Coordinates of N, CA and C in Angstrom, one line a residue:
M802 N 17.8 43.1 37.9 CA 16.6 42.2 38.0 C 17.4 40.7 38.9
P803 N 16.5 40.2 39.3 CA 17.1 39.1 40.7 C 17.7 38.0 39.9
L804 N 17.9 36.7 40.0 CA 18.5 36.4 39.4 C 18.0 35.2 39.0
S805 N 17.1 34.8 39.9 CA 15.7 33.9 39.7 C 14.7 34.4 38.7
R806 N 14.6 35.6 39.1 CA 13.7 35.8 38.1 C 13.9 35.7 36.2
L807 N 15.3 35.9 36.0 CA 16.0 36.2 35.6 C 16.1 34.7 34.5
C808 N 16.2 33.9 35.2 CA 16.0 32.1 35.1 C 14.7 31.7 34.4
M809 N 13.5 32.1 35.3 CA 12.5 32.3 35.1 C 12.2 32.7 33.8
Q810 N 12.2 33.7 33.5 CA 12.3 34.3 32.2 C 12.7 33.4 30.9
V811 N 14.1 32.8 31.0 CA 14.7 31.8 30.7 C 13.7 30.4 30.1
R812 N 13.6 30.2 30.8 CA 13.2 28.7 30.9 C 11.3 29.1 29.9
I813 N 10.5 30.0 30.0 CA 9.7 30.0 29.4 C 9.9 30.3 28.4
R814 N 11.0 31.1 27.8 CA 11.5 31.3 26.8 C 11.2 30.1 26.1
R815 N 12.4 29.3 26.9 CA 12.6 27.8 26.1 C 11.7 27.1 26.0
V816 N 10.7 27.2 26.4 CA 9.4 26.2 26.6 C 8.3 26.7 25.4
R817 N 8.7 28.1 25.0 CA 7.9 28.5 24.1 C 8.3 28.4 22.8
E818 N 10.1 28.4 23.2 CA 10.7 27.9 21.4 C 10.2 26.5 21.3
C819 N 10.4 25.8 22.4 CA 9.6 23.8 22.1 C 8.7 24.1 21.6
K820 N 7.2 24.5 22.4 CA 6.4 24.9 21.7 C 6.0 24.9 20.1
E821 N 6.5 26.0 20.3 CA 6.6 26.1 18.2 C 7.4 25.5 17.8
L822 N 8.8 24.5 18.6 CA 9.1 24.1 17.4 C 8.4 22.2 16.7
K823 N 8.0 22.3 18.1 CA 6.8 21.1 17.9 C 5.7 21.0 17.1
V824 N 4.8 22.9 17.3 CA 3.6 22.8 15.7 C 4.6 22.9 14.7
E825 N 5.8 23.5 14.6 CA 6.1 24.2 13.1 C 6.7 22.3 12.9
S826 N 7.2 21.4 13.6 CA 7.6 20.1 12.9 C 6.3 18.8 12.6
Y827 N 5.3 19.4 13.6 CA 4.0 18.3 13.3 C 3.0 19.2 11.9
F828 N 3.3 20.9 11.6 CA 2.9 21.0 9.9 C 3.4 20.3 9.2
R829 N 4.8 20.4 9.7 CA 6.0 20.0 8.3 C 5.3 18.7 7.7
S830 N 5.3 17.8 8.9 CA 5.1 16.2 8.2 C 3.9 16.2 8.2
Q831 N 2.8 16.9 8.6 CA 1.4 16.7 7.4 C 1.4 17.5 6.0
L832 N 2.4 18.3 5.9 CA 2.7 19.2 4.6 C 3.1 17.7 3.8
S833 N 4.2 17.0 4.5 CA 5.2 16.3 3.9 C 3.8 15.3 3.4
T834 N 3.7 14.8 4.5 CA 2.2 13.5 3.5 C 1.3 14.0 2.7
L835 N 0.3 15.3 2.9 CA -0.3 15.7 1.7 C 0.9 15.7 0.6
N836 N 2.0 16.5 0.6 CA 2.9 16.0 -0.9 C 2.6 14.8 -1.4
S837 N 2.9 13.9 -0.5 CA 2.9 12.5 -1.1 C 1.9 12.2 -1.8
Q838 N 0.6 12.6 -1.2 CA -0.5 11.8 -1.4 C -1.1 12.0 -3.0
L839 N -0.6 14.0 -2.9 CA -0.5 14.6 -4.3 C 0.1 14.0 -5.5
L840 N 1.2 13.7 -5.0 CA 2.3 13.3 -6.1 C 2.0 11.3 -6.1
M841 N 1.3 10.9 -5.0 CA 0.8 9.5 -5.7 C 0.2 9.0 -6.7
K842 N 0.3 8.4 -7.6 CA 0.4 8.1 -8.5 C -1.2 7.9 -9.1
R843 N -2.2 8.5 -9.8 CA -3.5 8.3 -10.0 C -4.0 7.3 -10.7
P844 N -4.9 6.3 -11.2 CA -5.1 5.2 -11.4 C -6.1 6.1 -12.7
S845 N -5.9 5.4 -14.4 CA -7.1 5.8 -15.4 C -8.2 5.5 -14.8
F846 N -9.0 6.0 -15.3 CA -10.6 5.8 -15.1 C -11.2 4.6 -15.8
L847 N -10.8 4.1 -16.9 CA -11.3 2.6 -17.1 C -11.2 1.6 -16.1
P848 N -10.0 1.2 -15.2 CA -9.3 0.3 -14.2 C -10.2 0.7 -13.0
V849 N -10.0 2.0 -12.9 CA -10.9 2.3 -11.8 C -12.7 2.4 -11.8
L850 N -13.4 2.4 -13.3 CA -14.3 1.6 -13.3 C -14.9 0.9 -13.2
I851 N -13.9 -0.4 -13.6 CA -13.9 -2.1 -13.6 C -13.9 -2.4 -12.3
G852 N -13.0 -1.7 -11.6 CA -12.5 -2.6 -10.6 C -13.4 -2.2 -9.6
T853 N -13.8 -1.0 -9.2 CA -14.7 -0.7 -8.2 C -16.0 -0.9 -8.8
G854 N -16.3 -1.8 -9.8 CA -17.8 -2.2 -10.0 C -18.6 -1.2 -9.8
F855 N -18.1 -0.2 -11.6 CA -19.1 0.8 -11.8 C -19.1 1.9 -10.1
G856 N -18.0 2.0 -9.4 CA -18.0 2.9 -8.8 C -18.7 2.6 -7.3
S857 N -19.2 1.2 -7.5 CA -20.2 0.6 -5.6 C -18.5 0.2 -4.9
G858 N -17.5 0.1 -5.3 CA -16.6 -0.2 -3.9 C -16.4 1.2 -3.3
F859 N -16.4 2.3 -3.5 CA -16.2 3.7 -3.0 C -17.4 3.4 -2.1
S860 N -18.5 2.5 -1.8 CA -19.1 3.2 -0.5 C -18.8 2.4 1.0
P861 N -18.9 3.7 1.7 CA -17.9 3.8 2.7 C -17.9 3.0 4.1
F862 N -19.5 2.6 3.6 CA -19.9 1.2 4.4 C -20.4 -0.4 3.8
A863 N -19.2 -1.3 4.2 CA -19.4 -2.6 3.2 C -19.4 -2.4 1.8
P864 N -17.6 -2.0 1.4 CA -18.0 -1.8 -0.6 C -18.1 -3.6 -1.0
G865 N -17.7 -4.5 0.0 CA -18.1 -5.9 -0.9 C -19.3 -6.2 -1.2
T866 N -20.3 -6.0 0.2 CA -21.3 -6.1 -0.2 C -22.1 -5.6 -1.3
A867 N -22.1 -3.9 -1.4 CA -22.6 -3.0 -2.1 C -22.0 -3.5 -3.6
G868 N -20.8 -4.3 -3.9 CA -20.8 -4.4 -4.9 C -21.4 -6.2 -5.0
A869 N -21.6 -6.6 -4.3 CA -22.4 -7.7 -5.1 C -24.1 -7.7 -5.1
L870 N -24.6 -6.4 -4.0 CA -25.7 -6.2 -4.4 C -26.1 -5.7 -5.7
L871 N -24.9 -4.4 -6.1 CA -25.2 -4.7 -7.8 C -25.2 -5.4 -8.5
A872 N -24.1 -6.1 -8.2 CA -24.4 -7.2 -9.3 C -25.4 -8.4 -9.1
S873 N -26.2 -8.1 -8.3 CA -27.7 -8.8 -8.1 C -28.3 -7.7 -9.1
I874 N -28.3 -6.9 -8.7 CA -29.6 -6.1 -9.4 C -29.1 -5.4 -10.5
I875 N -27.9 -6.0 -11.0 CA -27.5 -5.8 -12.5 C -28.4 -7.2 -13.2
W876 N -28.2 -8.4 -12.6 CA -29.0 -9.8 -12.9 C -30.5 -9.6 -13.1
I877 N -31.3 -9.1 -11.8 CA -32.4 -9.0 -12.1 C -33.2 -8.0 -12.4
A878 N -31.9 -7.1 -13.4 CA -32.5 -6.4 -14.9 C -32.6 -7.1 -16.0
L879 N -31.2 -7.8 -16.1 CA -30.9 -8.7 -17.2 C -32.5 -9.9 -17.3
Y880 N -32.5 -10.2 -16.3 CA -33.7 -11.3 -15.8 C -35.3 -10.7 -16.1
F881 N -35.7 -9.5 -16.4 CA -36.5 -9.2 -16.8 C -36.3 -8.6 -18.7
L882 N -35.2 -8.6 -18.8 CA -35.0 -7.8 -20.2 C -34.6 -9.0 -21.3
L883 N -34.4 -10.0 -21.2 CA -33.4 -11.2 -21.5 C -34.5 -12.6 -21.6
P884 N -34.6 -12.9 -22.4 CA -34.7 -14.4 -22.4 C -34.1 -15.2 -21.2
F885 N -34.9 -16.0 -20.9 CA -33.9 -17.2 -19.9 C -32.7 -17.6 -19.8
T886 N -33.1 -18.4 -21.6 CA -31.8 -19.2 -22.5 C -30.6 -18.1 -22.9
A887 N -30.9 -16.8 -23.1 CA -30.3 -15.5 -23.2 C -29.6 -14.9 -22.4
L888 N -29.9 -15.1 -20.6 CA -29.6 -14.3 -19.9 C -28.6 -15.2 -19.3
L889 N -28.9 -16.9 -19.4 CA -28.2 -17.9 -18.5 C -26.6 -17.1 -19.8
W890 N -26.5 -17.5 -20.9 CA -25.7 -16.9 -21.7 C -24.7 -15.7 -21.3
T891 N -25.5 -14.9 -21.2 CA -25.0 -13.7 -20.9 C -24.1 -13.2 -19.6
T892 N -25.1 -14.3 -18.5 CA -24.4 -14.4 -17.4 C -22.7 -14.9 -17.4
A893 N -23.0 -15.9 -18.1 CA -21.9 -16.5 -18.7 C -20.8 -16.0 -19.1
A894 N -21.3 -14.9 -20.0 CA -20.5 -14.1 -20.7 C -19.5 -13.0 -19.9
L895 N -20.3 -12.6 -18.6 CA -20.3 -11.8 -18.1 C -19.3 -12.0 -17.3
V896 N -19.4 -13.5 -16.3 CA -18.4 -14.4 -15.8 C -17.3 -14.0 -16.0
V897 N -16.9 -14.1 -17.3 CA -15.7 -14.5 -18.1 C -14.7 -13.5 -18.3
L898 N -15.6 -12.5 -18.7 CA -15.4 -11.3 -19.3 C -15.4 -10.4 -18.4
F899 N -15.6 -10.4 -17.3 CA -15.2 -9.6 -16.2 C -14.3 -10.5 -15.1
T900 N -14.2 -11.4 -14.9 CA -12.9 -11.9 -14.7 C -11.8 -11.8 -14.8
F901 N -11.4 -11.6 -16.6 CA -10.0 -11.0 -17.1 C -10.4 -9.7 -17.3
A902 N -11.2 -9.0 -17.1 CA -11.4 -7.2 -17.2 C -11.1 -7.5 -15.2
G903 N -11.2 -7.9 -14.9 CA -11.1 -7.9 -12.9 C -10.2 -7.9 -12.7
I904 N -8.9 -9.0 -13.4 CA -7.5 -9.2 -13.0 C -6.9 -7.8 -13.9
W905 N -7.3 -7.7 -15.0 CA -6.3 -6.9 -15.8 C -6.4 -5.3 -14.7
A906 N -8.2 -5.0 -14.2 CA -8.1 -3.9 -13.4 C -7.0 -3.9 -12.1
A907 N -7.2 -5.1 -11.4 CA -6.7 -5.0 -10.1 C -5.3 -5.1 -10.4
N908 N -4.4 -5.4 -11.3 CA -3.3 -5.0 -11.5 C -3.0 -3.7 -11.5
K909 N -3.7 -2.8 -12.4 CA -3.2 -1.8 -12.5 C -3.5 -0.7 -11.0
L910 N -4.5 -1.0 -10.5 CA -4.9 -0.6 -9.3 C -4.0 -0.8 -8.1
E911 N -3.3 -2.2 -8.1 CA -2.6 -2.2 -7.1 C -1.2 -1.6 -6.8
S912 N -1.0 -0.5 -8.1 CA 0.4 -0.1 -8.0 C -0.1 1.2 -7.4
C913 N -1.4 1.4 -7.9 CA -2.0 3.0 -7.1 C -2.4 3.0 -5.1
W914 N -3.2 1.7 -5.3 CA -3.7 1.8 -4.5 C -3.4 0.4 -3.0
G915 N -2.2 -0.4 -3.7 CA -1.9 -0.8 -2.8 C -2.2 -2.2 -2.6
E916 N -2.2 -3.0 -2.0 CA -2.8 -4.6 -2.1 C -3.5 -5.1 -1.8
D917 N -4.4 -5.8 -3.1 CA -6.2 -6.3 -2.5 C -6.8 -5.0 -1.7
P918 N -6.6 -3.8 -2.5 CA -7.6 -2.6 -2.1 C -9.2 -3.1 -1.4
S919 N -9.6 -2.5 -0.7 CA -11.3 -2.9 -0.7 C -11.9 -2.4 -1.8
R920 N -11.8 -1.2 -2.3 CA -12.4 -0.5 -3.0 C -12.7 -1.6 -4.4
V921 N -11.6 -2.4 -4.9 CA -11.3 -3.3 -5.9 C -12.5 -4.3 -5.3
V922 N -14.2 -4.0 -5.7 CA -15.2 -5.1 -5.4 C -15.7 -6.1 -6.8
V923 N -14.7 -5.8 -8.3 CA -15.2 -6.3 -9.4 C -15.4 -8.2 -9.0
D924 N -14.7 -8.4 -8.0 CA -14.5 -9.9 -7.9 C -15.4 -10.6 -7.0
E925 N -16.1 -9.5 -6.0 CA -17.7 -9.9 -5.5 C -18.9 -9.9 -6.6
M926 N -18.1 -9.1 -7.8 CA -19.5 -8.9 -8.5 C -19.5 -10.2 -9.6
V927 N -18.3 -10.6 -9.5 CA -18.1 -12.1 -10.4 C -18.7 -13.1 -9.5
G928 N -18.5 -13.2 -8.4 CA -18.5 -14.4 -7.0 C -20.1 -14.6 -7.0
V929 N -20.8 -13.5 -7.4 CA -22.2 -13.4 -7.4 C -23.1 -14.0 -8.6
W930 N -22.5 -13.6 -9.7 CA -23.1 -13.6 -11.2 C -22.7 -15.1 -10.8
I931 N -21.8 -16.1 -10.6 CA -21.6 -17.4 -10.8 C -22.5 -18.5 -10.1
P932 N -23.1 -18.1 -9.0 CA -24.1 -19.3 -8.3 C -25.7 -18.7 -9.1
L933 N -25.6 -17.8 -9.8 CA -26.3 -17.4 -10.3 C -27.0 -18.0 -11.3
L934 N -25.9 -18.5 -12.2 CA -25.8 -19.7 -13.3 C -26.8 -20.6 -13.3
A935 N -27.1 -20.9 -12.2 CA -27.9 -22.1 -11.3 C -29.4 -21.7 -11.3
V936 N -29.7 -20.6 -11.2 CA -31.3 -20.4 -10.9 C -32.1 -20.6 -12.1
P937 N -33.1 -21.6 -11.6 CA -34.3 -22.1 -12.6 C -35.2 -21.1 -13.1
D938 N -35.7 -21.4 -14.2 CA -36.7 -20.7 -14.7 C -38.2 -20.9 -14.1
N939 N -38.0 -20.4 -13.5 CA -39.6 -20.9 -12.6 C -40.2 -19.5 -11.4
D940 N -41.6 -19.5 -11.0 CA -42.0 -18.2 -10.2 C -41.3 -18.1 -8.9
R941 N -40.1 -18.5 -8.4 CA -39.6 -18.4 -7.3 C -38.4 -18.2 -7.6
W942 N -37.9 -17.7 -8.7 CA -36.2 -17.4 -9.2 C -36.2 -16.4 -8.6
Y943 N -36.3 -15.9 -7.5 CA -36.1 -14.1 -6.9 C -35.0 -14.5 -5.3
W944 N -35.8 -16.3 -4.8 CA -35.2 -16.8 -3.8 C -33.8 -17.6 -4.2
Y945 N -33.5 -17.3 -5.2 CA -32.3 -18.7 -5.1 C -31.8 -16.8 -5.3
V946 N -32.0 -15.8 -5.9 CA -31.1 -14.4 -6.2 C -31.1 -14.2 -4.9
I947 N -31.1 -14.5 -3.8 CA -31.5 -13.5 -2.2 C -30.6 -14.8 -1.8
A948 N -30.5 -16.1 -1.7 CA -29.8 -17.2 -1.4 C -28.2 -16.9 -2.4
A949 N -28.8 -16.5 -3.2 CA -26.7 -16.6 -4.0 C -25.9 -15.6 -3.4
F950 N -26.8 -14.1 -3.3 CA -26.5 -12.7 -2.8 C -25.8 -13.3 -1.3
A951 N -26.9 -13.9 -0.4 CA -26.4 -14.2 1.3 C -25.5 -15.4 1.7
L952 N -25.5 -16.1 0.5 CA -24.5 -17.5 0.6 C -23.2 -16.9 0.6
F953 N -23.1 -16.1 -0.5 CA -21.5 -15.4 -1.7 C -21.2 -15.1 -0.3
R954 N -21.9 -13.8 0.2 CA -21.0 -12.8 1.2 C -20.7 -13.3 2.2
I955 N -21.5 -14.5 2.8 CA -21.1 -15.5 4.2 C -19.7 -16.3 3.6
F956 N -19.6 -17.1 2.6 CA -18.5 -17.5 2.1 C -17.5 -16.9 2.1
D957 N -17.6 -15.3 1.3 CA -16.6 -14.3 1.2 C -15.5 -13.9 2.2
I958 N -16.5 -13.7 3.6 CA -16.3 -13.4 4.8 C -15.7 -14.5 5.5
V959 N -16.5 -15.9 5.6 CA -15.6 -16.7 6.2 C -14.5 -17.7 5.3
K960 N -14.4 -17.6 4.3 CA -13.2 -18.0 3.4 C -13.4 -19.4 3.5
P961 N -13.9 -20.3 3.5 CA -13.8 -21.8 4.2 C -12.7 -22.8 2.9
L962 N -12.4 -23.9 3.6 CA -11.8 -24.6 3.0 C -10.3 -24.2 2.0
G963 N -9.8 -23.4 2.8 CA -8.7 -23.2 2.0 C -8.7 -22.0 1.2
V964 N -10.0 -21.4 0.9 CA -10.1 -20.1 -0.3 C -9.1 -19.3 0.4
R965 N -8.9 -19.4 1.6 CA -7.5 -17.6 1.6 C -6.2 -18.4 1.0
K966 N -6.1 -19.2 0.6 CA -4.8 -19.5 0.2 C -4.5 -18.5 -0.9
M967 N -5.8 -18.6 -2.3 CA -6.5 -18.1 -3.4 C -5.6 -16.4 -3.1
E968 N -5.5 -16.2 -1.7 CA -4.9 -14.6 -1.6 C -4.0 -14.6 -2.0
N969 N -3.1 -15.8 -2.0 CA -1.3 -16.0 -1.9 C -1.3 -15.8 -3.5
F970 N -2.1 -15.4 -4.4 CA -1.5 -15.2 -5.6 C -1.4 -13.9 -5.7
K971 N 0.0 -13.7 -6.8 CA 0.3 -11.7 -6.8 C -0.6 -11.4 -8.0
G972 N -0.6 -9.7 -7.7 CA -1.7 -9.2 -8.2 C -3.3 -9.6 -8.8
G973 N -3.7 -8.9 -9.8 CA -4.7 -9.3 -9.9 C -5.4 -10.7 -10.0
V974 N -4.7 -11.8 -10.0 CA -5.0 -13.3 -10.1 C -5.4 -13.5 -8.8
G975 N -4.6 -12.8 -7.4 CA -5.1 -13.6 -6.3 C -6.0 -11.9 -5.7
V976 N -6.9 -11.4 -6.4 CA -7.2 -10.3 -6.1 C -8.8 -11.5 -6.2
M977 N -8.9 -11.4 -7.4 CA -9.8 -12.0 -8.1 C -10.0 -13.8 -7.6
M978 N -9.3 -14.6 -7.7 CA -9.6 -16.0 -7.3 C -9.9 -16.1 -6.3
D979 N -9.9 -16.0 -4.9 CA -10.2 -15.9 -3.5 C -12.0 -15.5 -3.5
D980 N -12.5 -14.8 -4.3 CA -14.1 -15.2 -4.4 C -14.7 -15.7 -5.9
V981 N -14.0 -15.8 -6.4 CA -14.0 -17.0 -7.9 C -13.7 -18.2 -7.6

């Protein structure tokens, strides 16, 4: 066998071995990533239920908007179920209860999902309920609900007047306070 042909076969073998090593290295890295995901701490059910706004935070498109929309729908349902004075007291109770529950849930979920995860939308829910405390008891209440939802989402995205500084608080307080 001529020397040039032998050199060519050796080169081809080296290229094949190199490609095999690259493929093997790729699969090893993928397996390592998969193992780390499987070993990642899974959060318990209650913080997930509260933090994700009863699951609305799992929306693949605009989870914050989904959480705010769910909060508005809950408020509208309560409007039809409760007398108006009871609705205002219930809304105030929801704001207080879910603010503290949201801080607790966000603290639990940050250790599993990272800092200020987008799936945590309980802050958006509380943020929509606060302006709904000002809805008057008249036949045009629905315009106030629409305005509260739309203006909250705009202010949540823009974060005017230094609201973004509230995100500097650590843990669940930082998650909740930039929207409350």
